[in-house]
Short mmCIF file of C-alpha atoms in Angstrom, two decimals:
data_model
loop_
_atom_site.label_atom_id
_atom_site.label_comp_id
_atom_site.label_asym_id
_atom_site.label_seq_id
_atom_site.Cartn_x
_atom_site.Cartn_y
_atom_site.Cartn_z
CA MET E 304 -26.15 -4.22 -10.85
CA ALA E 305 -22.62 -3.50 -9.66
CA ARG E 306 -20.58 -6.53 -8.67
CA PHE E 307 -18.44 -5.42 -5.75
CA ILE E 308 -16.43 -8.29 -4.36
CA GLN E 309 -15.79 -6.97 -0.87
CA SER E 310 -15.92 -3.90 1.29
CA CYS E 311 -14.21 -2.77 4.44
CA PRO E 312 -13.90 0.36 6.56
CA ARG E 313 -11.20 2.67 5.32
CA THR E 314 -8.47 3.52 7.79
CA SER E 315 -7.05 6.99 8.23
CA THR E 316 -3.95 7.89 6.23
CA GLY E 317 -3.26 11.25 7.81
CA PRO E 318 -4.76 14.44 9.18
CA GLU E 319 -6.30 15.37 5.82
CA ASP E 320 -8.14 12.07 5.35
CA ASN E 321 -11.87 12.81 5.61
CA ASN E 322 -13.04 9.29 4.72
CA LEU E 323 -12.33 7.66 8.08
CA GLY E 324 -14.84 4.91 8.79
CA LYS E 325 -16.38 4.93 5.33
CA VAL E 326 -16.96 1.66 3.50
CA ARG E 327 -14.79 1.20 0.43
CA ASN E 328 -16.04 -1.14 -2.28
CA PHE E 329 -13.67 -3.16 -4.45
CA PHE E 330 -13.99 -4.55 -7.96
CA HIS E 331 -11.69 -6.39 -10.35
CA LEU E 332 -10.29 -4.35 -13.25
CA HIS E 333 -8.39 -6.22 -15.98
CA MET E 334 -6.11 -4.30 -18.36
CA VAL E 335 -4.82 -6.17 -21.41
CA SER E 336 -2.20 -4.50 -23.60
CA ASP E 337 0.22 -5.48 -26.35
CA SER E 338 2.54 -2.74 -25.06
CA THR E 339 3.42 -1.54 -21.55
CA GLY E 340 -0.14 -0.96 -20.32
CA GLU E 341 0.64 2.58 -19.17
CA THR E 342 -2.15 4.09 -21.27
CA LEU E 343 -4.71 1.72 -19.76
CA MET E 344 -3.57 2.40 -16.21
CA THR E 345 -3.70 6.17 -16.70
CA VAL E 346 -7.21 6.12 -18.18
CA SER E 347 -8.60 3.59 -15.68
CA ARG E 348 -7.25 5.43 -12.66
CA ALA E 349 -8.61 8.74 -13.92
CA ALA E 350 -12.03 7.11 -14.32
CA THR E 351 -11.98 5.28 -10.98
CA ALA E 352 -11.06 8.49 -9.17
CA GLN E 353 -14.44 9.94 -10.11
CA TYR E 354 -16.33 7.40 -7.98
CA GLU E 355 -16.28 7.89 -4.24
CA ASN E 356 -15.38 4.93 -2.03
CA VAL E 357 -14.71 2.64 -5.00
CA GLN E 358 -11.32 0.96 -5.42
CA ALA E 359 -10.13 -1.14 -8.35
CA ILE E 360 -8.14 -4.33 -7.82
CA GLU E 361 -5.89 -4.00 -10.85
CA HIS E 362 -4.80 -6.94 -12.98
CA VAL E 363 -2.35 -5.78 -15.67
CA TYR E 364 -1.34 -7.98 -18.60
CA PRO E 365 1.37 -6.16 -20.61
CA LEU E 366 3.05 -7.29 -23.85
CA VAL E 367 0.20 -9.62 -24.84
CA ARG E 368 1.13 -10.38 -28.46
CA SER E 369 0.20 -14.03 -28.94
CA VAL E 370 -2.87 -16.22 -28.52
CA LYS E 371 -1.10 -18.21 -25.78
CA GLN E 372 -0.39 -15.05 -23.77
CA LEU E 373 -3.97 -13.87 -24.24
CA ASP E 374 -5.42 -17.20 -23.11
CA ARG E 375 -3.53 -16.89 -19.82
CA ALA E 376 -5.11 -13.47 -19.30
CA ILE E 377 -8.56 -14.80 -20.19
CA ALA E 378 -8.16 -17.59 -17.62
CA GLU E 379 -7.46 -15.00 -14.91
CA ILE E 380 -10.44 -12.89 -16.03
CA GLU E 381 -12.64 -15.97 -15.73
CA GLY E 382 -11.33 -16.60 -12.22
CA ALA E 383 -11.93 -12.99 -11.10
CA PRO E 384 -14.65 -11.45 -13.30
CA GLY E 385 -14.68 -7.68 -13.68
CA ILE E 386 -14.32 -4.83 -16.14
CA VAL E 387 -11.89 -5.50 -19.00
CA LEU E 388 -10.08 -2.66 -20.77
CA TYR E 389 -7.67 -3.33 -23.59
CA THR E 390 -5.36 -1.86 -26.21
CA LEU E 391 -4.58 -4.57 -28.76
CA VAL E 392 -3.53 -3.76 -32.32
CA ASP E 393 -3.78 -7.30 -33.73
CA PRO E 394 -7.46 -7.71 -34.76
CA GLU E 395 -7.39 -11.52 -34.31
CA ILE E 396 -6.22 -11.23 -30.69
CA ALA E 397 -8.64 -8.37 -29.99
CA HIS E 398 -11.60 -10.31 -31.39
CA ARG E 399 -10.62 -13.37 -29.36
CA LEU E 400 -10.63 -11.31 -26.16
CA GLU E 401 -13.98 -9.70 -26.99
CA ARG E 402 -15.53 -13.10 -27.76
CA ALA E 403 -14.27 -14.53 -24.47
CA CYS E 404 -15.65 -11.56 -22.53
CA ARG E 405 -19.07 -11.97 -24.17
CA GLU E 406 -19.11 -15.61 -23.13
CA LEU E 407 -18.15 -14.60 -19.57
CA THR E 408 -20.72 -11.75 -19.62
CA VAL E 409 -18.18 -9.17 -18.51
CA PRO E 410 -17.83 -5.69 -20.07
CA CYS E 411 -14.93 -5.30 -22.49
CA VAL E 412 -13.79 -1.96 -23.96
CA ASN E 413 -11.06 -1.01 -26.44
CA ILE E 414 -10.28 2.41 -24.97
CA LEU E 415 -8.43 3.71 -28.04
CA ASP E 416 -11.02 2.67 -30.64
CA PRO E 417 -13.15 5.88 -30.43
CA VAL E 418 -9.98 8.00 -30.67
CA PHE E 419 -8.72 6.04 -33.69
CA LYS E 420 -12.06 6.53 -35.46
CA VAL E 421 -12.00 10.29 -34.92
CA PHE E 422 -8.41 10.53 -36.17
CA GLN E 423 -9.15 8.45 -39.27
CA SER E 424 -12.30 10.41 -40.06
CA TYR E 425 -10.77 13.84 -39.57
CA LEU E 426 -7.32 13.19 -41.04
CA ASN E 427 -8.46 10.75 -43.73
CA VAL E 428 -5.47 8.50 -43.05
CA THR E 429 -5.06 4.77 -42.58
CA LEU E 430 -4.27 3.27 -39.19
CA THR E 431 -0.78 1.73 -39.23
CA GLY E 432 -1.39 -0.68 -36.35
CA ARG E 433 2.08 -0.17 -34.91
CA ILE E 434 2.41 -1.80 -31.47
CA GLY E 435 3.91 0.51 -28.83
CA GLY E 436 4.38 3.33 -31.32
CA GLN E 437 4.53 5.90 -28.54
CA HIS E 438 7.60 4.13 -27.11
CA ALA E 439 9.71 4.33 -30.29
CA LEU E 440 13.43 5.01 -29.86
CA ASP E 441 13.27 8.32 -31.68
CA ALA E 442 14.84 11.72 -31.05
CA ASP E 443 12.17 12.60 -28.45
CA TYR E 444 12.94 9.43 -26.51
CA PHE E 445 16.64 10.19 -26.29
CA SER E 446 15.83 13.79 -25.39
CA ARG E 447 13.85 12.51 -22.39
CA ILE E 448 16.73 10.27 -21.34
CA GLU E 449 19.14 13.22 -21.58
CA ALA E 450 16.75 15.36 -19.52
CA LEU E 451 16.47 12.64 -16.87
CA ASN E 452 20.26 12.30 -16.62
CA PHE E 453 20.60 16.07 -16.25
CA THR E 454 17.89 16.17 -13.59
CA MET E 455 19.43 13.41 -11.48
CA LEU E 456 22.85 15.07 -11.63
CA HIS E 457 21.40 18.41 -10.55
CA ASP E 458 19.18 17.23 -7.71
CA ASP E 459 19.26 19.06 -4.37
CA GLY E 460 21.61 21.84 -5.49
CA GLN E 461 24.32 19.64 -7.00
CA ILE E 462 26.61 20.99 -9.75
CA PRO E 463 25.32 24.58 -9.69
CA GLY E 464 27.97 25.66 -12.20
CA ASP E 465 25.90 24.69 -15.23
CA LEU E 466 22.43 25.71 -14.03
CA ASN E 467 22.07 27.82 -17.17
CA GLU E 468 21.75 24.61 -19.18
CA ALA E 469 18.53 23.75 -17.37
CA ASP E 470 15.07 24.48 -18.74
CA VAL E 471 13.59 24.85 -15.25
CA VAL E 472 15.11 25.48 -11.84
CA LEU E 473 12.92 24.82 -8.80
CA ILE E 474 13.66 26.36 -5.43
CA GLY E 475 11.89 25.66 -2.16
CA VAL E 476 12.26 24.53 1.42
CA SER E 477 12.64 20.88 2.35
CA ARG E 478 9.61 18.61 1.63
CA THR E 479 7.92 20.70 -1.07
CA SER E 480 8.24 17.86 -3.63
CA LYS E 481 11.04 19.46 -5.63
CA THR E 482 12.76 16.19 -6.61
CA PRO E 483 9.68 14.19 -7.72
CA THR E 484 8.41 17.21 -9.65
CA CYS E 485 11.77 17.51 -11.42
CA ILE E 486 11.73 13.82 -12.31
CA TYR E 487 8.21 14.14 -13.71
CA LEU E 488 9.32 17.10 -15.82
CA ALA E 489 12.37 15.17 -17.03
CA ASN E 490 10.09 12.41 -18.26
CA ARG E 491 8.50 15.10 -20.43
CA GLY E 492 11.90 16.01 -21.87
CA ILE E 493 12.44 19.06 -19.64
CA LYS E 494 15.84 19.50 -18.02
CA ALA E 495 15.02 20.39 -14.42
CA ALA E 496 17.31 21.24 -11.51
CA ASN E 497 16.30 21.99 -7.94
CA ILE E 498 17.90 24.02 -5.17
CA PRO E 499 16.87 23.72 -1.51
CA MET E 500 16.17 26.76 0.64
CA VAL E 501 18.08 25.98 3.84
CA PRO E 502 18.09 28.40 6.80
CA GLY E 503 21.51 29.99 7.24
CA ILE E 504 22.87 28.74 3.89
CA ALA E 505 23.09 31.14 0.96
CA LEU E 506 21.72 30.17 -2.41
CA PRO E 507 24.41 29.46 -5.04
CA PHE E 508 25.62 32.66 -6.70
CA GLN E 509 25.06 31.06 -10.12
CA LEU E 510 21.34 31.52 -9.55
CA ASP E 511 21.87 35.28 -9.98
CA GLU E 512 23.67 34.78 -13.29
CA ILE E 513 21.42 32.39 -15.19
CA ARG E 514 19.41 33.75 -18.13
CA HIS E 515 17.98 30.74 -19.96
CA PRO E 516 16.02 28.72 -17.34
CA LEU E 517 12.65 29.47 -15.82
CA VAL E 518 13.02 29.72 -12.03
CA VAL E 519 9.97 28.66 -10.01
CA GLY E 520 9.48 28.69 -6.25
CA LEU E 521 7.54 25.94 -4.49
CA VAL E 522 5.85 26.46 -1.12
CA ALA E 523 3.32 24.65 1.04
CA SER E 524 1.51 25.35 4.28
CA ALA E 525 3.63 25.11 7.42
CA GLU E 526 1.23 22.47 8.78
CA ARG E 527 1.61 20.29 5.70
CA ILE E 528 5.41 20.55 5.67
CA GLN E 529 5.61 19.86 9.40
CA HIS E 530 3.51 16.70 9.01
CA ILE E 531 5.69 15.38 6.17
CA ARG E 532 8.93 16.23 7.97
CA GLN E 533 7.82 14.55 11.19
CA ASN E 534 6.94 11.36 9.34
CA ARG E 535 10.22 11.40 7.46
CA VAL E 536 12.36 12.01 10.54
CA LEU E 537 10.59 9.31 12.54
CA GLY E 538 10.88 6.90 9.62
CA ILE E 539 14.65 7.42 9.38
CA ASN E 540 15.40 7.62 13.11
CA PRO E 541 12.41 6.32 15.12
CA VAL E 542 14.18 6.28 18.50
CA GLY E 543 16.67 9.11 18.08
CA ARG E 544 16.43 12.77 19.01
CA LEU E 545 14.40 14.88 16.60
CA ASN E 546 15.80 18.01 14.97
CA GLU E 547 13.48 20.41 16.75
CA ASP E 548 14.06 23.37 14.41
CA TYR E 549 13.46 21.17 11.36
CA ILE E 550 9.97 20.20 12.54
CA ASP E 551 9.04 23.37 14.46
CA ARG E 552 6.00 24.95 12.84
CA LYS E 553 7.10 28.54 13.53
CA MET E 554 10.52 27.90 12.00
CA ILE E 555 8.91 26.27 8.98
CA ALA E 556 6.58 29.26 8.57
CA GLN E 557 9.64 31.53 8.53
CA GLU E 558 11.28 29.37 5.85
CA VAL E 559 8.14 29.56 3.71
CA ALA E 560 7.87 33.33 4.23
CA LEU E 561 11.50 33.73 3.12
CA THR E 562 10.81 31.78 -0.06
CA ARG E 563 7.77 33.91 -0.82
CA LYS E 564 9.75 37.11 -0.23
CA LEU E 565 12.66 35.97 -2.41
CA CYS E 566 10.38 35.04 -5.31
CA ALA E 567 8.50 38.34 -5.05
CA GLU E 568 11.76 40.33 -5.07
CA ARG E 569 13.14 38.50 -8.12
CA GLY E 570 9.91 38.16 -10.05
CA TRP E 571 9.95 34.36 -9.96
CA PRO E 572 6.57 32.62 -10.17
CA LEU E 573 5.48 30.82 -7.02
CA ILE E 574 3.34 27.69 -6.73
CA ASP E 575 1.65 26.53 -3.53
CA VAL E 576 1.78 22.71 -3.61
CA THR E 577 -0.15 22.14 -0.38
CA ARG E 578 -3.08 20.43 -2.08
CA ARG E 579 -1.58 19.72 -5.47
CA SER E 580 -0.43 16.43 -6.89
CA ILE E 581 2.96 16.20 -8.57
CA GLU E 582 1.18 16.03 -11.93
CA GLU E 583 -0.80 19.22 -11.25
CA THR E 584 2.30 21.10 -10.12
CA ALA E 585 4.24 19.93 -13.18
CA ALA E 586 1.37 20.91 -15.49
CA GLU E 587 1.42 24.47 -14.16
CA ILE E 588 5.21 24.63 -14.49
CA MET E 589 5.00 23.43 -18.10
CA GLY E 590 2.45 26.15 -18.80
CA LEU E 591 4.75 28.76 -17.26
CA LEU E 592 7.65 27.35 -19.30
CA ARG E 593 5.71 27.79 -22.55
CA GLU E 594 5.07 31.42 -21.64
CA HIS E 595 8.72 31.88 -20.64
CA ARG E 596 9.95 30.49 -23.96
CA ALA E 597 7.44 32.56 -25.94
CA GLU E 598 8.64 35.72 -24.20
CA ALA E 599 12.26 34.78 -24.91
CA MET E 600 11.51 34.22 -28.60
CA SER E 601 9.60 37.50 -28.76
CA GLY E 602 12.57 39.34 -27.24
CA GLN E 603 14.93 37.83 -29.81
CA THR E 604 12.80 38.96 -32.75
CA LEU E 605 12.58 42.58 -31.61
#
């Protein structure tokens, strides 16, 4: 039987929220890691998202590498029983956690164990047991840092002179998530720049001269952009006069239409982000980038 600790009516978060008035059930979710805990959070949130009206109260215990640190986590688990997920390389610490969870009669899962077993069976290799191996300061790590620096320097149309050094250039009207998408891409080692489409302001001429980067247009529905812009303007200047053109739906629709036309004329792929998360948008861009690079390599070998 599920052990939900509380429930309450969910409040509306915007015009697209269809769960108004529904009861949302909460449960404790404990994540114990000898590294950052990012893997656990990603997996647990993906799993929780599959259950309607269920919300996890997250307890994260990162960098648990000693018995003393683990015992503090176990004490909190005892005080707020719930599901326990863990990634612990040290077998002594892992066994201690599993034993404590059995005594508390709470479920406890090593989320990487099935993956490790498949790898060992298929590759016939020995597990190294290296804590935080995915966070090693290797060439890929420094490549991501370089990409992030590039992306921050080239946000919102800055320094257009070296756009050709980018891997991806995003264009779009205000509030189409260009900046957060670029940052997400940078964390994957992709140098991303973004250029805003502003009525009455020409795009930088360098955009016509670049050859290396993939250029992608981002659009959203006029209704969605209007809603985001209104919230942003009121948040910045709650008592001041609103920029009527900036939040006018007809003007926004014209901006979106101009972006669509420009991308069609120049053969740039276009992504509608109206109902997409940043991760989904970035995933499609990375797929387009792979195709773009493959075409470039094919052209060089001809």
